[in-house]
Short mmCIF file of C-alpha atoms in Angstrom, two decimals:
data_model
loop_
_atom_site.label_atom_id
_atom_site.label_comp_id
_atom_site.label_asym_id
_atom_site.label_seq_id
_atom_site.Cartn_x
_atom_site.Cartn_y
_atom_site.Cartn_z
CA UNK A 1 -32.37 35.10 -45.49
CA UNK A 2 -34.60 32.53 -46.14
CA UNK A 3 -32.97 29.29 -47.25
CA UNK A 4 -33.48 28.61 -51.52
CA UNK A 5 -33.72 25.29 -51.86
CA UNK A 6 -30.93 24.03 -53.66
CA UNK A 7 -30.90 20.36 -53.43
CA UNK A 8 -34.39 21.21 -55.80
CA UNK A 9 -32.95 21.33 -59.11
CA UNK A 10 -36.19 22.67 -61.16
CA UNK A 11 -36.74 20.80 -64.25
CA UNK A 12 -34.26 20.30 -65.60
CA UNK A 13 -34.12 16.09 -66.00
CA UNK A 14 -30.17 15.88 -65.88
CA UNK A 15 -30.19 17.58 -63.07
CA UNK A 16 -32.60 16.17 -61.41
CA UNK A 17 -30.93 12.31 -62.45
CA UNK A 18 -27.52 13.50 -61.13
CA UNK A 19 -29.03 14.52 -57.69
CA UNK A 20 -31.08 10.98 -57.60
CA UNK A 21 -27.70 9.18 -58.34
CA UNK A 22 -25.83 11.51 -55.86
CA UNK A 23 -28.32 10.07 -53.38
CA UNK A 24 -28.09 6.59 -54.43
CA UNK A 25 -24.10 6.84 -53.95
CA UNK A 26 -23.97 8.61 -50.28
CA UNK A 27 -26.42 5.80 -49.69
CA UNK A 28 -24.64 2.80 -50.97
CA UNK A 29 -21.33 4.60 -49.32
CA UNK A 30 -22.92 5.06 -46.14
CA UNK A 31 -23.70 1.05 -45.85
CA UNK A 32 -20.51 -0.03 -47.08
CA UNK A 33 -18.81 2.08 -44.55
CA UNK A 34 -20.98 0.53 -41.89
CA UNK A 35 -20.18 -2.75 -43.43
CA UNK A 36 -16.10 -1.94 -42.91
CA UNK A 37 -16.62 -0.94 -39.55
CA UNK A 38 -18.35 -4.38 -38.42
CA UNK A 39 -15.59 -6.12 -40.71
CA UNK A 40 -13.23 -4.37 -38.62
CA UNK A 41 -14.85 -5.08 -34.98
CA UNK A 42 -15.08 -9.05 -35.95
CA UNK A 43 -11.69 -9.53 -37.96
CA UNK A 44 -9.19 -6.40 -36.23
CA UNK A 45 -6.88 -7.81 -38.76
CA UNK A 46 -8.77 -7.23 -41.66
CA UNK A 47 -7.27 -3.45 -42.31
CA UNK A 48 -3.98 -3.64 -41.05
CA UNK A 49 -2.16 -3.55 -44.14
CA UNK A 50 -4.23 -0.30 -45.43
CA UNK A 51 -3.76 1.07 -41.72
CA UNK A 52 0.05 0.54 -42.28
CA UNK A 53 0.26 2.60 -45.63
CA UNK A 54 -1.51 4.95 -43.96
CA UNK A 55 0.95 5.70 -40.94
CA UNK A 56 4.08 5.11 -43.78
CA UNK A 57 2.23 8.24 -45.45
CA UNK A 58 2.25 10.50 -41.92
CA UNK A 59 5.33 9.20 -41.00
CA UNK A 60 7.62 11.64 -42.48
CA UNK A 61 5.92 14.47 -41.78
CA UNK A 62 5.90 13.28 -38.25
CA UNK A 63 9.91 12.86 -37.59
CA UNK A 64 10.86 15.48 -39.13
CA UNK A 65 8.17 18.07 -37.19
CA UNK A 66 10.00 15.71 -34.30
CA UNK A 67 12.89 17.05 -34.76
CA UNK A 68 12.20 20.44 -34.67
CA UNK A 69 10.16 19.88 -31.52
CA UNK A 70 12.92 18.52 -29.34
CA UNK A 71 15.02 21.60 -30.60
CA UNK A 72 12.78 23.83 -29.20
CA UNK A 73 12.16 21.60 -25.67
CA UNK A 74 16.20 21.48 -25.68
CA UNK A 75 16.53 25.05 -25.57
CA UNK A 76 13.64 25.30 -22.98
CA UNK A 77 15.69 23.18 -20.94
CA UNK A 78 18.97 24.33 -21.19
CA UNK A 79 17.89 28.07 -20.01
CA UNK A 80 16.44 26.70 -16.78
CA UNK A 81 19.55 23.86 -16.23
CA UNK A 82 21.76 27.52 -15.81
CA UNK A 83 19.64 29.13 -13.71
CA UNK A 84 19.90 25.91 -10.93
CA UNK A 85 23.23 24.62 -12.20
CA UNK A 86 24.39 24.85 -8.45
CA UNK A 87 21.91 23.34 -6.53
CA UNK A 88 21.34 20.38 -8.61
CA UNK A 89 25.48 19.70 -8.61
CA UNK A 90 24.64 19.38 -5.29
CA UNK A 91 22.39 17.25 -5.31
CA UNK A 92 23.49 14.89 -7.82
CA UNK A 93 26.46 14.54 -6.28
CA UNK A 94 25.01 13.59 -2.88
CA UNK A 95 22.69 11.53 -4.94
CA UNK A 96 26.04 9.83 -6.83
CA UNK A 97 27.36 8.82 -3.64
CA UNK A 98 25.02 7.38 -2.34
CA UNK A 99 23.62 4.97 -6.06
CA UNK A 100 27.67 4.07 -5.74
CA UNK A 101 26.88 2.12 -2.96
CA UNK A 102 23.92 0.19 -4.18
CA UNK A 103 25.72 0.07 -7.20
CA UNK A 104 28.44 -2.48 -5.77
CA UNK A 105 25.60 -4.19 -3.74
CA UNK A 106 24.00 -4.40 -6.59
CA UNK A 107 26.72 -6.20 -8.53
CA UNK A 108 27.54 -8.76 -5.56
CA UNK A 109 23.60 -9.87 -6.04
CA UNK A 110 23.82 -10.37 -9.42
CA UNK A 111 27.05 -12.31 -8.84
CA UNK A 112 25.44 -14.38 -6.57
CA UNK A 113 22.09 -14.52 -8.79
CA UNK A 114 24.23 -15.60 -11.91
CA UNK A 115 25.50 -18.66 -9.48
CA UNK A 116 22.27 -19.67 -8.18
CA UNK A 117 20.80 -19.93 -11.83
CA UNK A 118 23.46 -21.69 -12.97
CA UNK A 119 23.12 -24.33 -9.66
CA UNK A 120 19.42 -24.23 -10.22
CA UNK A 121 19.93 -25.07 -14.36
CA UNK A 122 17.65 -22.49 -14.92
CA UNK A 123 16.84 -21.60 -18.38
CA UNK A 124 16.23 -18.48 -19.61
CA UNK A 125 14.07 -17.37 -22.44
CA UNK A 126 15.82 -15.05 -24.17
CA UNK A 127 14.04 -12.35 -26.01
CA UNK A 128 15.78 -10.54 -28.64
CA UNK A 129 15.70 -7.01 -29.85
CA UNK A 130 14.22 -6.55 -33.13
CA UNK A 131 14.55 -3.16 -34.09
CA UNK A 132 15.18 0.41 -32.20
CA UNK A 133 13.58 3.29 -33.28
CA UNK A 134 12.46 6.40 -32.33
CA UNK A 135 8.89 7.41 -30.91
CA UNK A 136 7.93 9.91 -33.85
CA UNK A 137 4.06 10.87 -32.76
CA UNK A 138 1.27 10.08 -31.77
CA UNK A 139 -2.90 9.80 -32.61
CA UNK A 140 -3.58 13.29 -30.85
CA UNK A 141 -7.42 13.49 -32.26
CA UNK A 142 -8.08 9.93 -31.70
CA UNK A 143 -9.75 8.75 -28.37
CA UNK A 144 -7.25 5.68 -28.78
CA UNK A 145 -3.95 6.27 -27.42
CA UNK A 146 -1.94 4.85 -30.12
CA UNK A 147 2.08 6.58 -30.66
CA UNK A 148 4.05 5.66 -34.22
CA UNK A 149 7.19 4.56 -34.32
CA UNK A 150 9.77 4.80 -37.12
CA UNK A 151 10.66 1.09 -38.28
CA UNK A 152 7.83 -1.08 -39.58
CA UNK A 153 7.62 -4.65 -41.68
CA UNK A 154 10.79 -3.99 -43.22
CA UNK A 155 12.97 -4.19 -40.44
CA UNK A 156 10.98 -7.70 -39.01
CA UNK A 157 8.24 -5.83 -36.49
CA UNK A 158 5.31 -7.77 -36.73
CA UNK A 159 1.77 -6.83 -35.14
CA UNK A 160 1.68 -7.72 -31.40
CA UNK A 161 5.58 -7.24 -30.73
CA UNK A 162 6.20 -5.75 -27.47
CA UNK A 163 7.63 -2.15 -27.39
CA UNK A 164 9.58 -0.90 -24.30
CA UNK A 165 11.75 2.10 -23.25
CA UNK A 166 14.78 2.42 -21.84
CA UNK A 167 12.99 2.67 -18.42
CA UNK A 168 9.90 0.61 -18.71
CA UNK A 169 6.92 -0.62 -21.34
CA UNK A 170 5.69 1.39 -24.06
CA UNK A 171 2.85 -0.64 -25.30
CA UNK A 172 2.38 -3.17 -28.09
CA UNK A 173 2.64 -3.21 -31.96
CA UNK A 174 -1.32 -2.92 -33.66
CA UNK A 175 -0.15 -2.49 -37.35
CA UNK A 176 2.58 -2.03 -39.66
CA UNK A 177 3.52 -0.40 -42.74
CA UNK A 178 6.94 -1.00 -44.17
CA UNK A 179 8.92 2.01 -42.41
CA UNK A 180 6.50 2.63 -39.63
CA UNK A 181 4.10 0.99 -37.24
CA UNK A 182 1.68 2.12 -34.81
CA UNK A 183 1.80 0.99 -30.73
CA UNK A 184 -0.88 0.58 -28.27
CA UNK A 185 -0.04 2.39 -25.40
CA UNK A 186 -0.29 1.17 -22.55
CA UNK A 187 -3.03 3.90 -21.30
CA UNK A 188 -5.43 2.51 -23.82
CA UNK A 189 -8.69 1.08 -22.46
CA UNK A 190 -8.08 -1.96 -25.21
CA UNK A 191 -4.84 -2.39 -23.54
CA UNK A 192 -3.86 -5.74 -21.16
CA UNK A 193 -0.87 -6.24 -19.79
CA UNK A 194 -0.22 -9.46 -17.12
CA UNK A 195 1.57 -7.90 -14.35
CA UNK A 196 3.45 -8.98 -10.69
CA UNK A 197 3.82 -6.72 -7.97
CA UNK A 198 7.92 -6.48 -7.22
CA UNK A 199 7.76 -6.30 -3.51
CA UNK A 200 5.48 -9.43 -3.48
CA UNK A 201 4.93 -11.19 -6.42
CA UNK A 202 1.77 -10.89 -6.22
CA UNK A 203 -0.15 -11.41 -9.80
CA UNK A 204 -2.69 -9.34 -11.39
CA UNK A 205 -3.24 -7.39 -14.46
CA UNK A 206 -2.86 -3.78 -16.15
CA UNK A 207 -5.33 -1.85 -18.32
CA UNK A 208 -5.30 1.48 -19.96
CA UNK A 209 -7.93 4.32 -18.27
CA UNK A 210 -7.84 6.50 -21.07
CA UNK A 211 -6.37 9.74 -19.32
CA UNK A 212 -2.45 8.64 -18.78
CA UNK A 213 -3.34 6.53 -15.67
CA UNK A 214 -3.75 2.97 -15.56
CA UNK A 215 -6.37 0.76 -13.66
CA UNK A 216 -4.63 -2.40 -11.89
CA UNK A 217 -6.65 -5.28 -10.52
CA UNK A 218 -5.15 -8.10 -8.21
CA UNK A 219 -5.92 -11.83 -9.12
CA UNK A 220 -6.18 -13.09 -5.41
CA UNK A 221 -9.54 -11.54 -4.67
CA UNK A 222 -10.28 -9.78 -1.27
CA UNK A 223 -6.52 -9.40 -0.42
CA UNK A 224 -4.86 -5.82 -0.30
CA UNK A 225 -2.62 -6.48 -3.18
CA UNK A 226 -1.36 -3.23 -3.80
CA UNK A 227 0.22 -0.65 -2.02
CA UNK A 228 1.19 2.91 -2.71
CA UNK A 229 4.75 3.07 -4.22
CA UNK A 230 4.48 -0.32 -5.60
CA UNK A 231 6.38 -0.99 -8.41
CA UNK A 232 4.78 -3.63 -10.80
CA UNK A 233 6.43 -5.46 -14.02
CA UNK A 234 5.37 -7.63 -16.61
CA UNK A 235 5.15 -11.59 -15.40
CA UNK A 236 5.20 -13.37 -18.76
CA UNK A 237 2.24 -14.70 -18.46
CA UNK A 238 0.63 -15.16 -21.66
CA UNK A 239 3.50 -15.16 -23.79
CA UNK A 240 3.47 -12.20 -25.04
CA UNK A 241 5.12 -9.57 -22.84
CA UNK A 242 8.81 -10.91 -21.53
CA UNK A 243 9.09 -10.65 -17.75
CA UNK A 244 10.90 -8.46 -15.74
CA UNK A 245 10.16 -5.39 -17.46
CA UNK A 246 9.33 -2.35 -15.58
CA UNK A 247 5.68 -1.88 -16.01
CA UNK A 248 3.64 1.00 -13.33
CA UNK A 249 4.15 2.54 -10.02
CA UNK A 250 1.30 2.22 -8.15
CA UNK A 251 -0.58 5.41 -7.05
CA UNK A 252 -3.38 4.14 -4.64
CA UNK A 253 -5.31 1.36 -3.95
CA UNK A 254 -8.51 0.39 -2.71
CA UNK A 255 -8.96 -3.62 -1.64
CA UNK A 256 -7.23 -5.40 -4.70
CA UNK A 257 -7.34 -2.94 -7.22
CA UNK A 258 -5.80 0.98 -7.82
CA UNK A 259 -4.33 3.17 -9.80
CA UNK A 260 -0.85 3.02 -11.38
CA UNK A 261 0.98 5.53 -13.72
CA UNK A 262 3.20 4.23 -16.31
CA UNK A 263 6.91 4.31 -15.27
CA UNK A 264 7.98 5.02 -18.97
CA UNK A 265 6.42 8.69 -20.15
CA UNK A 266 5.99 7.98 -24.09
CA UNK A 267 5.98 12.12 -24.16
CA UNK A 268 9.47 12.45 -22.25
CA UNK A 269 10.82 9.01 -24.40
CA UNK A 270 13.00 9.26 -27.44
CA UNK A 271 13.98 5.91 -28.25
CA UNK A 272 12.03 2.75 -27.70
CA UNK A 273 13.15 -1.12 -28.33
CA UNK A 274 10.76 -3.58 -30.65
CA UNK A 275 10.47 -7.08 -28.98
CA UNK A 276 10.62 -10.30 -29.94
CA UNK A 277 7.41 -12.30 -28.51
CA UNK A 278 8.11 -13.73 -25.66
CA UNK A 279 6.81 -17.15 -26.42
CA UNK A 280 6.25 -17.15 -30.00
CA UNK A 281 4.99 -20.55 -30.34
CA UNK A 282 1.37 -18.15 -29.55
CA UNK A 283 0.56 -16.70 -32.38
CA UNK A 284 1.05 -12.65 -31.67
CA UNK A 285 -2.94 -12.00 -32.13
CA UNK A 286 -4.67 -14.35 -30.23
CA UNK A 287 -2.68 -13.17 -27.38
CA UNK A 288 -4.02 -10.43 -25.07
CA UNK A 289 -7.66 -10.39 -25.13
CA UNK A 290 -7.52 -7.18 -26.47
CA UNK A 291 -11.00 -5.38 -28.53
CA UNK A 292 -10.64 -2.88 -31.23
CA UNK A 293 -12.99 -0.23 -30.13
CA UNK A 294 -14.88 1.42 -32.97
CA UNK A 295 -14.62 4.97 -33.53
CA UNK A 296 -16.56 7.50 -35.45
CA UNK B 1 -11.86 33.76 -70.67
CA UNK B 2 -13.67 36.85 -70.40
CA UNK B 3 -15.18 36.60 -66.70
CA UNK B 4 -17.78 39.24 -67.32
CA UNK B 5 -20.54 36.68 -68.96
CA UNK B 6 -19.96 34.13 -66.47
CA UNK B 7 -22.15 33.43 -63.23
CA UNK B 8 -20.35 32.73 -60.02
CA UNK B 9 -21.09 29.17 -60.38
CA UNK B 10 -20.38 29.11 -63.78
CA UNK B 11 -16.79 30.35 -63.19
CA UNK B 12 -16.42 27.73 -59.97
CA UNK B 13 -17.31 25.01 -62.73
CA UNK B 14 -14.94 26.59 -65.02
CA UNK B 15 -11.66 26.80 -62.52
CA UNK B 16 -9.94 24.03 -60.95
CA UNK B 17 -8.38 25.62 -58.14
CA UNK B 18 -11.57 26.88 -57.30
CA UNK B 19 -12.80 23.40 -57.42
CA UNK B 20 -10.37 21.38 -55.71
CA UNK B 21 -9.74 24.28 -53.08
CA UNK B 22 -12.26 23.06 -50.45
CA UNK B 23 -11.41 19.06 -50.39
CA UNK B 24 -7.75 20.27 -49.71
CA UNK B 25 -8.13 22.17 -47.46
CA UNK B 26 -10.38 19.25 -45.80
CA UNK B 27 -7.68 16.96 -46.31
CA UNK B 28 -4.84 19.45 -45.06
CA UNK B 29 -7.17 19.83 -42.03
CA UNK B 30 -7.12 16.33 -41.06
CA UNK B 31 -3.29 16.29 -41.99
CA UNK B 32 -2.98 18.29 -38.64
CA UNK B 33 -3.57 15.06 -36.93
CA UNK B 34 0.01 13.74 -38.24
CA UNK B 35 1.53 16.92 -35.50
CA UNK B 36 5.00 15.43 -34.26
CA UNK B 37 3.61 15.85 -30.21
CA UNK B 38 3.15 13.10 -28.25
CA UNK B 39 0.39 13.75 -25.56
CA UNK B 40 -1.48 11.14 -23.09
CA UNK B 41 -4.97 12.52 -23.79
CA UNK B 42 -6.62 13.49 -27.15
CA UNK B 43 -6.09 16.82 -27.52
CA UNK B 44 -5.57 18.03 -31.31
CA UNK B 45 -9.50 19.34 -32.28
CA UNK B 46 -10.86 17.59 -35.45
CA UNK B 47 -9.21 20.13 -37.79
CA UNK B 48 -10.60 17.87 -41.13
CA UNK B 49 -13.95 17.78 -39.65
CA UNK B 50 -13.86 21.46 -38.74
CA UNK B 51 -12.77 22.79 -42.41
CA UNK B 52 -15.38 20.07 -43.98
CA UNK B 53 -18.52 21.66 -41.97
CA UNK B 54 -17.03 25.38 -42.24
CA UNK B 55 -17.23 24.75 -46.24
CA UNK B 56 -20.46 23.27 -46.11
CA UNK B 57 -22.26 26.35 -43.92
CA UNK B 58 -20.81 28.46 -46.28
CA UNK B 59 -21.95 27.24 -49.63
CA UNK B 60 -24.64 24.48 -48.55
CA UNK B 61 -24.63 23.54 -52.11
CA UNK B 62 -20.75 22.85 -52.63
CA UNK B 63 -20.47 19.47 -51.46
CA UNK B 64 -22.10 16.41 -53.49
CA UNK B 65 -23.81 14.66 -50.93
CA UNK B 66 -21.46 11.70 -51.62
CA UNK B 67 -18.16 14.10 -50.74
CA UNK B 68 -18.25 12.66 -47.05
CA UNK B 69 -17.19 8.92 -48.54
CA UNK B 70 -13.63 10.29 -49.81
CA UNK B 71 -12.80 12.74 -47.40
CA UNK B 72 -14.42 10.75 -44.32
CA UNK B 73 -12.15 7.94 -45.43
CA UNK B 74 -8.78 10.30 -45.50
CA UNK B 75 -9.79 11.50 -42.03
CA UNK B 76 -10.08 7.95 -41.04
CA UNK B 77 -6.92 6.78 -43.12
CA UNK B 78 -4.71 9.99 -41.56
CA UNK B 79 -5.85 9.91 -37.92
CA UNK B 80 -5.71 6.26 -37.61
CA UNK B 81 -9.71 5.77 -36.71
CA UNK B 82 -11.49 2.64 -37.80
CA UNK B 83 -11.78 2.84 -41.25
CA UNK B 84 -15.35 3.58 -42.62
CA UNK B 85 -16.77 5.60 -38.73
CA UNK B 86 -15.44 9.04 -40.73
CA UNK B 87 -17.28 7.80 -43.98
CA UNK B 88 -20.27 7.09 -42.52
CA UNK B 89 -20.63 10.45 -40.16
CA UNK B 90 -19.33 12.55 -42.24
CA UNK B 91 -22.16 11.45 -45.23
CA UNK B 92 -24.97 11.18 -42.43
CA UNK B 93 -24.23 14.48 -41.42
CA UNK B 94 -24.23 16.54 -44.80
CA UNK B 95 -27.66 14.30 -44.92
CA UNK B 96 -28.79 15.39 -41.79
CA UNK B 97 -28.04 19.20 -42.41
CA UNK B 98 -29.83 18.70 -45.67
CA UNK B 99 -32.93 17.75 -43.91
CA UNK B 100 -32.77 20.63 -41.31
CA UNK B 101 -32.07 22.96 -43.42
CA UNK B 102 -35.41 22.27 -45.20
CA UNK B 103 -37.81 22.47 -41.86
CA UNK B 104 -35.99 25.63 -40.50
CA UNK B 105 -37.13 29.18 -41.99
CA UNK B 106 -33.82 31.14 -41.57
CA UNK B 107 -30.53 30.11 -41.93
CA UNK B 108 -27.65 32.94 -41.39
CA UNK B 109 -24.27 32.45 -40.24
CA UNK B 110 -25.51 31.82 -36.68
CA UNK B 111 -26.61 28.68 -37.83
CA UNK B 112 -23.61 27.42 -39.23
CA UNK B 113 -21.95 28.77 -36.06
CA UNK B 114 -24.27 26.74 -33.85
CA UNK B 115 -24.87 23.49 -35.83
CA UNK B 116 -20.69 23.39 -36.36
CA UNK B 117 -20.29 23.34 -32.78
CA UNK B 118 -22.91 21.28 -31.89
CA UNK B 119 -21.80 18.42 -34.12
CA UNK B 120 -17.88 18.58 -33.31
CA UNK B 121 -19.16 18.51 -29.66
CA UNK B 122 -21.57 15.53 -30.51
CA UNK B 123 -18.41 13.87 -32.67
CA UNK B 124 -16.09 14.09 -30.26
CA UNK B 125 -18.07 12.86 -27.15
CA UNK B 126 -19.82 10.13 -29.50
CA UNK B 127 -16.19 8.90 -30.52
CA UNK B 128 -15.26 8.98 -26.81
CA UNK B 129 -18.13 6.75 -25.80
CA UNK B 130 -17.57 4.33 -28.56
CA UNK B 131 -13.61 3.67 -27.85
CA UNK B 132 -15.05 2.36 -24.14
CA UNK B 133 -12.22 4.65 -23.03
CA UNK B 134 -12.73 4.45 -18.80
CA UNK B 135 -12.03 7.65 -17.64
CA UNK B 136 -14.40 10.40 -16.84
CA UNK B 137 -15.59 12.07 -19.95
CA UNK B 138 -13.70 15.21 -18.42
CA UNK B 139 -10.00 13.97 -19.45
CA UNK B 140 -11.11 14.61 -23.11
CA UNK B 141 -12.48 18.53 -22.43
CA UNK B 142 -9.43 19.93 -23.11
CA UNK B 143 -10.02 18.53 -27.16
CA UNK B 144 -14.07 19.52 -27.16
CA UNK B 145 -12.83 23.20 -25.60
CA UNK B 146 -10.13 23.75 -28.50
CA UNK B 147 -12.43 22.31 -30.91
CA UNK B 148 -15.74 24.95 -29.86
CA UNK B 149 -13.31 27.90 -29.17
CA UNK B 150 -11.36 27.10 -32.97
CA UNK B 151 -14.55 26.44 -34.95
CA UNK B 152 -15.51 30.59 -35.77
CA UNK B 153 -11.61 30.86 -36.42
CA UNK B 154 -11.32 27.98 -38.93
CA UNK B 155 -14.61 29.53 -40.10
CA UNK B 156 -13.18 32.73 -41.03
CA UNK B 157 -9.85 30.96 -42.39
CA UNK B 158 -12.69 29.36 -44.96
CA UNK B 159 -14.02 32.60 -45.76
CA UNK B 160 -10.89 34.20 -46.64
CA UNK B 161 -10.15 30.83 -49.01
CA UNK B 162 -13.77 31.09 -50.36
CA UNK B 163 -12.74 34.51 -51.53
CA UNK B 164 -9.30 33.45 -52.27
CA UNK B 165 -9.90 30.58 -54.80
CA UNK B 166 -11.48 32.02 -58.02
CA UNK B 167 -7.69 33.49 -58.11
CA UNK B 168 -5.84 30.12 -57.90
#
């Protein structure tokens, strides 16, 4: 069928003024949302209080479809724990044996760590837990990799607070609302983190691929900084991240840069811990030289 | 309200949930975003964007030209995108089908069926470009294969609401 042309309205005059000032609208709309996207490249700021009524809105919806999820992945589980219930007794109890042992070597170190500190007057910054909450989703049409958690403003999270697992770093606070906030993961290409190889020392830094991997560089150029089976964590530097947090594993490397996987799965993690800054005599924002990418 | 003097359009005027049917289901669409999973790569389809093109192939007079402003700005508000990029691509694109639709001779559902895909595809590797994400354009197929092989399916869920509505 031939198209009629509808957007022709005859002659009618009303009609033909409400399709003008249709026009004139989508227009007028169409700039101002270009102007709100610059706003939001120069000031990321800007929006972060609409942004966090807007994940307070989804969050419901979110923990309680949450909920239901981990049901299901429970009872996925718990079929295929009976079906190798032997073997891995086995194995876990080898395994038991054998962490028992670095378990009390582990606990004469720290003895003697605790007495060097203490000889060395070292002090230590603490950083205190703000809030713990539960992971409750995540932006799964966005190209951003950005999860939600289930505490925001109200219980003191702020924008820029670290977030870490039980096992390693999660990412960083972007925005809150007043129940929930959303966190930069880690695997975002806007995402920084200072990091120190563990074997080493060695200093360098973290950013986000895009695709659940993570791109490390080194900051001693032209050394091999990195080696397969590294294990990096956060170094403090820049105030924001505390130190000593589990950070990547290392995957390979190539001269003084590779390719690490985070060591804390935001999919597999339940529960996650808001930071205190490290330093917060920075303010939070000025902190990692972070960019909020634009979208369509 | 005897329906028998009443045009189609007329009776679409004449019953809310008729009217309202098609911006919630938009807005439902992009609700599909708020799915309790936690994945490492995008991989949820633009449902909002989907069901907002579906509606417009199928009545390409339904939708003011200005509807893209409110709904763009849910989808941006619900999926967490920079506010205003769903504003302005949704408008430019009911503009831009406007204008096609006047230089082509036939239109049928294979060009709704076409055009959809086309523009999800374009949308989704335009956003992917824009968010400067590193990887290899590849990590995000998974999202652009749902997206093509659930656009004639969210198509026909449309259809079935487009005959649906003058009873709600």
């Amino acid at each position: 069928m031939a198209p009629p042309n509808h957007r022709r309205p005859g002659f009618s005059r009303r009609a033909q003024y409400a399709l003008f000032s249709g026009y004139v609208v989508a227009v007028v709309g169409v700039i101002a949302a270009l102007l709100l996207i610059i706003a939001a490249h120069v000031d990321p700021r800007g929006f972060r209080a609409v942004q966090g009524v807007a994940s307070d809105a989804g969050s419901p919806f979110m923990s309680a479809g949450r909920s239901i999820a981990r049901m299901f992945g429970a009872t996925d589980d718990a079929i295929a724990y009976y079906l190798t219930a032997v073997s891995t007794n086995d194995e876990l109890k080898a395994e038991l044996d054998r962490a028992r042992t670095r378990l009390v070597q582990a606990r004469v170190i720290e003895a003697q760590n605790r007495e060097l500190r203490s000889l060395l007057k070292l002090q230590d910054q603490r950083t205190d837990v703000i809030a713990n909450s539960r992971l409750i989703g995540s932006t799964l049409a966005d190209a951003r990799r950005i999860a939600v958690i289930a505490v925001g403003a109200d219980a003191g999270v702020r924008s820029g607070f670290p977030v870490r697992a039980a096992n390693g770093l999660i990412g960083r606070v972007l925005n809150t609302g007043a129940f929930s906030a959303r966190v930069l993961l880690l695997t975002d290409a806007s995402s920084v983190v200072p990091i120190r190889v563990l074997r080493d020392g060695s200093p360098g830094f973290v950013t986000g691929n895009g695709d659940g991997t993570l791109d490390v560089r080194g900051l001693s150029a032209g050394a091999r900084t990195f080696r397969r089976g590294d294990i990096l964590t956060t170094s403090g530097a820049g105030g924001l991240y505390p130190p000593h947090i589990p950070v990547a594993l290392v995957i390979s490397s190539r001269g003084d840069e590779g390719t690490a996987v985070p060591i804390a799965n935001p999919a597999a993690v339940d529960y996650v811990a808001v930071l205190g800054l490290y330093r917060p005599d920075k303010p939070a924002d000025e902190v990692p030289p972070a960019k909020v990418p634009a979208a369509p | 309200m005897s329906r028998g003097i009443y045009s189609d359009n007329e009776r679409v005027a004449l019953l809310w949930g008729a009217r309202i049917t098609p911006a919630i289901s938009t807005i439902l669409g992009s609700m599909l975003a708020w799915a309790p999973f936690i994945s490492a790569m995008p991989v949820m389809p633009p449902f909002g964007l989907m069901v907002f093109l579906c509606w417009r192939f199928l009545h390409p007079m339904m939708w003011p030209i200005w509807a893209g402003l409110p709904l763009g700005l849910m989808d941006d508000l619900i999926s967490g995108h920079v506010i205003g990029s769903g504003m302005l691509s949704w408008t430019l694109m009911l503009m831009l089908f406007d204008w096609l639709e006047g230089r082509i001779v036939w239109r049928d559902w294979l060009f709704g069926l076409t055009m959809g895909t086309l523009t999800v595809t374009v949308y989704l590797v335009g956003s992917w470009m824009l968010t400067e994400q590193r990887a290899h354009f590849l990590t995000g197929l998974p999202q652009l294969l749902f997206a093509v092989l659930l656009y004639p399916l969210v198509m026909q869920l449309c259809a079935a609401l487009d005959n649906r509505r003058f009873r709600l």
